[in-house]
Tab-separated table of C-alpha atoms in Angstrom:
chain	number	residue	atom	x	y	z
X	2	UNK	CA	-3.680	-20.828	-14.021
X	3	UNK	CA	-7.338	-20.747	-14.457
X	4	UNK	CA	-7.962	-19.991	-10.601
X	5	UNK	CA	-4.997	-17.713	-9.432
X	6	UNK	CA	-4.131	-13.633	-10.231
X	7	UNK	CA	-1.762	-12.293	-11.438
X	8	UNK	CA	-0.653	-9.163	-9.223
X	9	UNK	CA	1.666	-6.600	-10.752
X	10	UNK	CA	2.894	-4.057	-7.995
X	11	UNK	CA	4.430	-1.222	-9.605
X	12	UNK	CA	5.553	1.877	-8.226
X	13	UNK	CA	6.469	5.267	-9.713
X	14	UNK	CA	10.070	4.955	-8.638
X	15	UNK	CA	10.196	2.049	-10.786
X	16	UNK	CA	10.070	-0.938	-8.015
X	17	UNK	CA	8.378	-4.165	-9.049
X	18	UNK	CA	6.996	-7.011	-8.291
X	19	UNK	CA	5.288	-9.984	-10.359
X	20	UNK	CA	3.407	-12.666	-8.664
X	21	UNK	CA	0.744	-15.630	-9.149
X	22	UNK	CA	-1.763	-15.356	-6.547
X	23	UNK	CA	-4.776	-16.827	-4.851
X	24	UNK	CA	-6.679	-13.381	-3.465
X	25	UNK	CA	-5.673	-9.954	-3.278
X	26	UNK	CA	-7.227	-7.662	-0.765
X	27	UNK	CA	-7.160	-3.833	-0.739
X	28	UNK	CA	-8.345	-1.414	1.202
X	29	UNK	CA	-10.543	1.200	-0.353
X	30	UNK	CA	-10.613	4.624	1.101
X	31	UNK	CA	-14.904	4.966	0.697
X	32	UNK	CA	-15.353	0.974	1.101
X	33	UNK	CA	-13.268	-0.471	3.794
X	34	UNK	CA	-11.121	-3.791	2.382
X	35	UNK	CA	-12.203	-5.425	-1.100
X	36	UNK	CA	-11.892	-9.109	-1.292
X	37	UNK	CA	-10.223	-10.148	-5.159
X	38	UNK	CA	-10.836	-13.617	-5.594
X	39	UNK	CA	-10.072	-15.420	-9.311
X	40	UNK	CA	-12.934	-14.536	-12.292
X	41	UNK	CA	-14.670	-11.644	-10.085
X	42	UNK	CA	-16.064	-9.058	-12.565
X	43	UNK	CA	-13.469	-6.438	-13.402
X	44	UNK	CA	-12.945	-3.567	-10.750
X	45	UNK	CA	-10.886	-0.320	-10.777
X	46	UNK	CA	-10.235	1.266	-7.341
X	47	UNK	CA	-8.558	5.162	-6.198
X	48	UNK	CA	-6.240	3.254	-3.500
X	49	UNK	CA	-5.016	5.888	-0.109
X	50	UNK	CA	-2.299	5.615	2.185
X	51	UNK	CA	-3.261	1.918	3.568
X	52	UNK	CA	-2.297	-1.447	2.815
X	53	UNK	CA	-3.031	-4.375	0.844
X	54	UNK	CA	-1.896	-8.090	1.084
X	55	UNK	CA	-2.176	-11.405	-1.382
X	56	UNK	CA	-2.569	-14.838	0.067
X	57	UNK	CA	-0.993	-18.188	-1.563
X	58	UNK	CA	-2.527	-20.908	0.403
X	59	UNK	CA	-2.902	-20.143	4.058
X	60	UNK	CA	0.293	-17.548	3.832
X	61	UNK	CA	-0.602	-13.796	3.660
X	62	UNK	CA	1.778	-11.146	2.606
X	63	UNK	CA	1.278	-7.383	3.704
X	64	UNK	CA	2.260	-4.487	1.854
X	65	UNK	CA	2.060	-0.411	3.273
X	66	UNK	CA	1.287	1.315	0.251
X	67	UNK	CA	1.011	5.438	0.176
X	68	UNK	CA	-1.755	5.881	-2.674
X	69	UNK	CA	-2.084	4.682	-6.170
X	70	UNK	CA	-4.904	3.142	-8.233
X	71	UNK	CA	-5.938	-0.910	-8.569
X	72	UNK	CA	-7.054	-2.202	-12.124
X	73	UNK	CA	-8.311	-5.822	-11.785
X	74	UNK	CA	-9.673	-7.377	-15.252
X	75	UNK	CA	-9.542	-11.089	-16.749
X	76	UNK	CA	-7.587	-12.214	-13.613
X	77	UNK	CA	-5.086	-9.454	-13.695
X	78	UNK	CA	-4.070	-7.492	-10.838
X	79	UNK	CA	-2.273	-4.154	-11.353
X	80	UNK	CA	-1.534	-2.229	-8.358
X	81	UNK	CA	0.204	1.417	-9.871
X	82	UNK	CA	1.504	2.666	-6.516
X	83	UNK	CA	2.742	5.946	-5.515
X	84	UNK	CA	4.881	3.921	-3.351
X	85	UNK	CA	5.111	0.430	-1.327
X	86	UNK	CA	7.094	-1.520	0.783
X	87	UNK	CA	6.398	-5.325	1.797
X	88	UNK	CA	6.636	-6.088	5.150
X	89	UNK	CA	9.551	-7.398	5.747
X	90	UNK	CA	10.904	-4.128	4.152
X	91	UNK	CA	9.379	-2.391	7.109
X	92	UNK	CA	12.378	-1.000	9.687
X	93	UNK	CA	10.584	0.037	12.497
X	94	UNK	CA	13.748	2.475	14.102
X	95	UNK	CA	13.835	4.002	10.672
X	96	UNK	CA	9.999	4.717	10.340
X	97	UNK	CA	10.177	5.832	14.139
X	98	UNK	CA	12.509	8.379	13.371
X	99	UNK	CA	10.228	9.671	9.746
X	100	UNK	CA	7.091	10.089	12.283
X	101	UNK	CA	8.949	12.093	15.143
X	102	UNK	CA	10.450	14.281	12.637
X	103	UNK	CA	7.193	14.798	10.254
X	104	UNK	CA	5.503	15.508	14.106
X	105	UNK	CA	8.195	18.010	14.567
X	106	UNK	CA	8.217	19.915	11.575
X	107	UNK	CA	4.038	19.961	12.167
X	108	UNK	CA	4.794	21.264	15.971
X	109	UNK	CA	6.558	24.622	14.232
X	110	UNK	CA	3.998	25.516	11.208
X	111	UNK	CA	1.050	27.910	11.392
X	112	UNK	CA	-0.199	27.660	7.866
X	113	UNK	CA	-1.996	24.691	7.631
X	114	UNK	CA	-2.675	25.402	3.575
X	115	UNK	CA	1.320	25.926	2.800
X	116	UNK	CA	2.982	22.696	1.285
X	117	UNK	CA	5.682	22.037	3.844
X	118	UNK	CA	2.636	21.061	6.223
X	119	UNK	CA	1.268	18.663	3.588
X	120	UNK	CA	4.183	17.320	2.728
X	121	UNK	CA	4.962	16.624	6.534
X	122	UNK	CA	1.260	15.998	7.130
X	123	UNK	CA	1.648	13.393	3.901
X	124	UNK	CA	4.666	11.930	5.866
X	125	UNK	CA	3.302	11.665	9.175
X	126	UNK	CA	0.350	9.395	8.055
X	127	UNK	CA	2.679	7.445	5.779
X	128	UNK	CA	4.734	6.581	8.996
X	129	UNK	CA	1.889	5.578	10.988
X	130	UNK	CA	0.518	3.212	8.441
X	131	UNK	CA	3.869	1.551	8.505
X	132	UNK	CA	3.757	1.213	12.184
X	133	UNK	CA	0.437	-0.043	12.377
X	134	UNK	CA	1.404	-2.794	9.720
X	135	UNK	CA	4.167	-3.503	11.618
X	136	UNK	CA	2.145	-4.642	15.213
């Protein structure tokens, strides 16, 4: 097991996921995407509404992922995410309908500080994430 990871996806609602993997790749909100390959020195990374996939072999496997925090140490992987969904998870007609009401609710607010327009705001960009993943 000497050259693989192992990834542990974990989310707050309690979904997760154990794999053995040969790269993980992240992307990091003040970097761009960081390249994990086996017995790189240990790394800790603030992760944003983005993505992040694992390859085993030639396959690659993306994941939308709305914040959280990567620990990588001694060819460990731990991705503590706010939430995630793999792609195959992904319904586009239900994501559709997220970003056309988070737009809608944004269309009717004035305060840009009060919490309904983050949360919406939060909502909107998770939904476009997912579509982007998705093309």
């Amino acid at each position: 097991m000497e050259n693989k990871i192992h990834l542990e996806i974990i989310s707050i609602d309690g979904k997760e996921e154990y794999l053995d993997v040969d790269s993980v790749y992240v992307d990091i909100p003040t970097s761009g995407v960081l390249g994990i390959l086996p017995n790189r020195q240990p790394v800790v990374a603030l992760l944003h509404i983005g993505y992040f996939y694992y390859t085993i072999g030639d396959k690659k496997t993306f994941y939308a992922i709305s914040g959280g925090i990567l620990n990588f140490k001694n060819n460990r992987a731990v991705i503590l995410a706010d939430t995630w969904e793999r792609e195959d998870e992904l319904d586009l007609d239900r994501i559709t309908r997220a970003k056309e009401r988070a737009e809608e609710i944004l269309g009717k607010i004035d305060n840009k500080n009060s919490v309904e327009y983050q949360n919406a705001s939060f909502s909107l960009k998770k939904a476009i994430n997912r579509i982007k993943l998705l093309d």
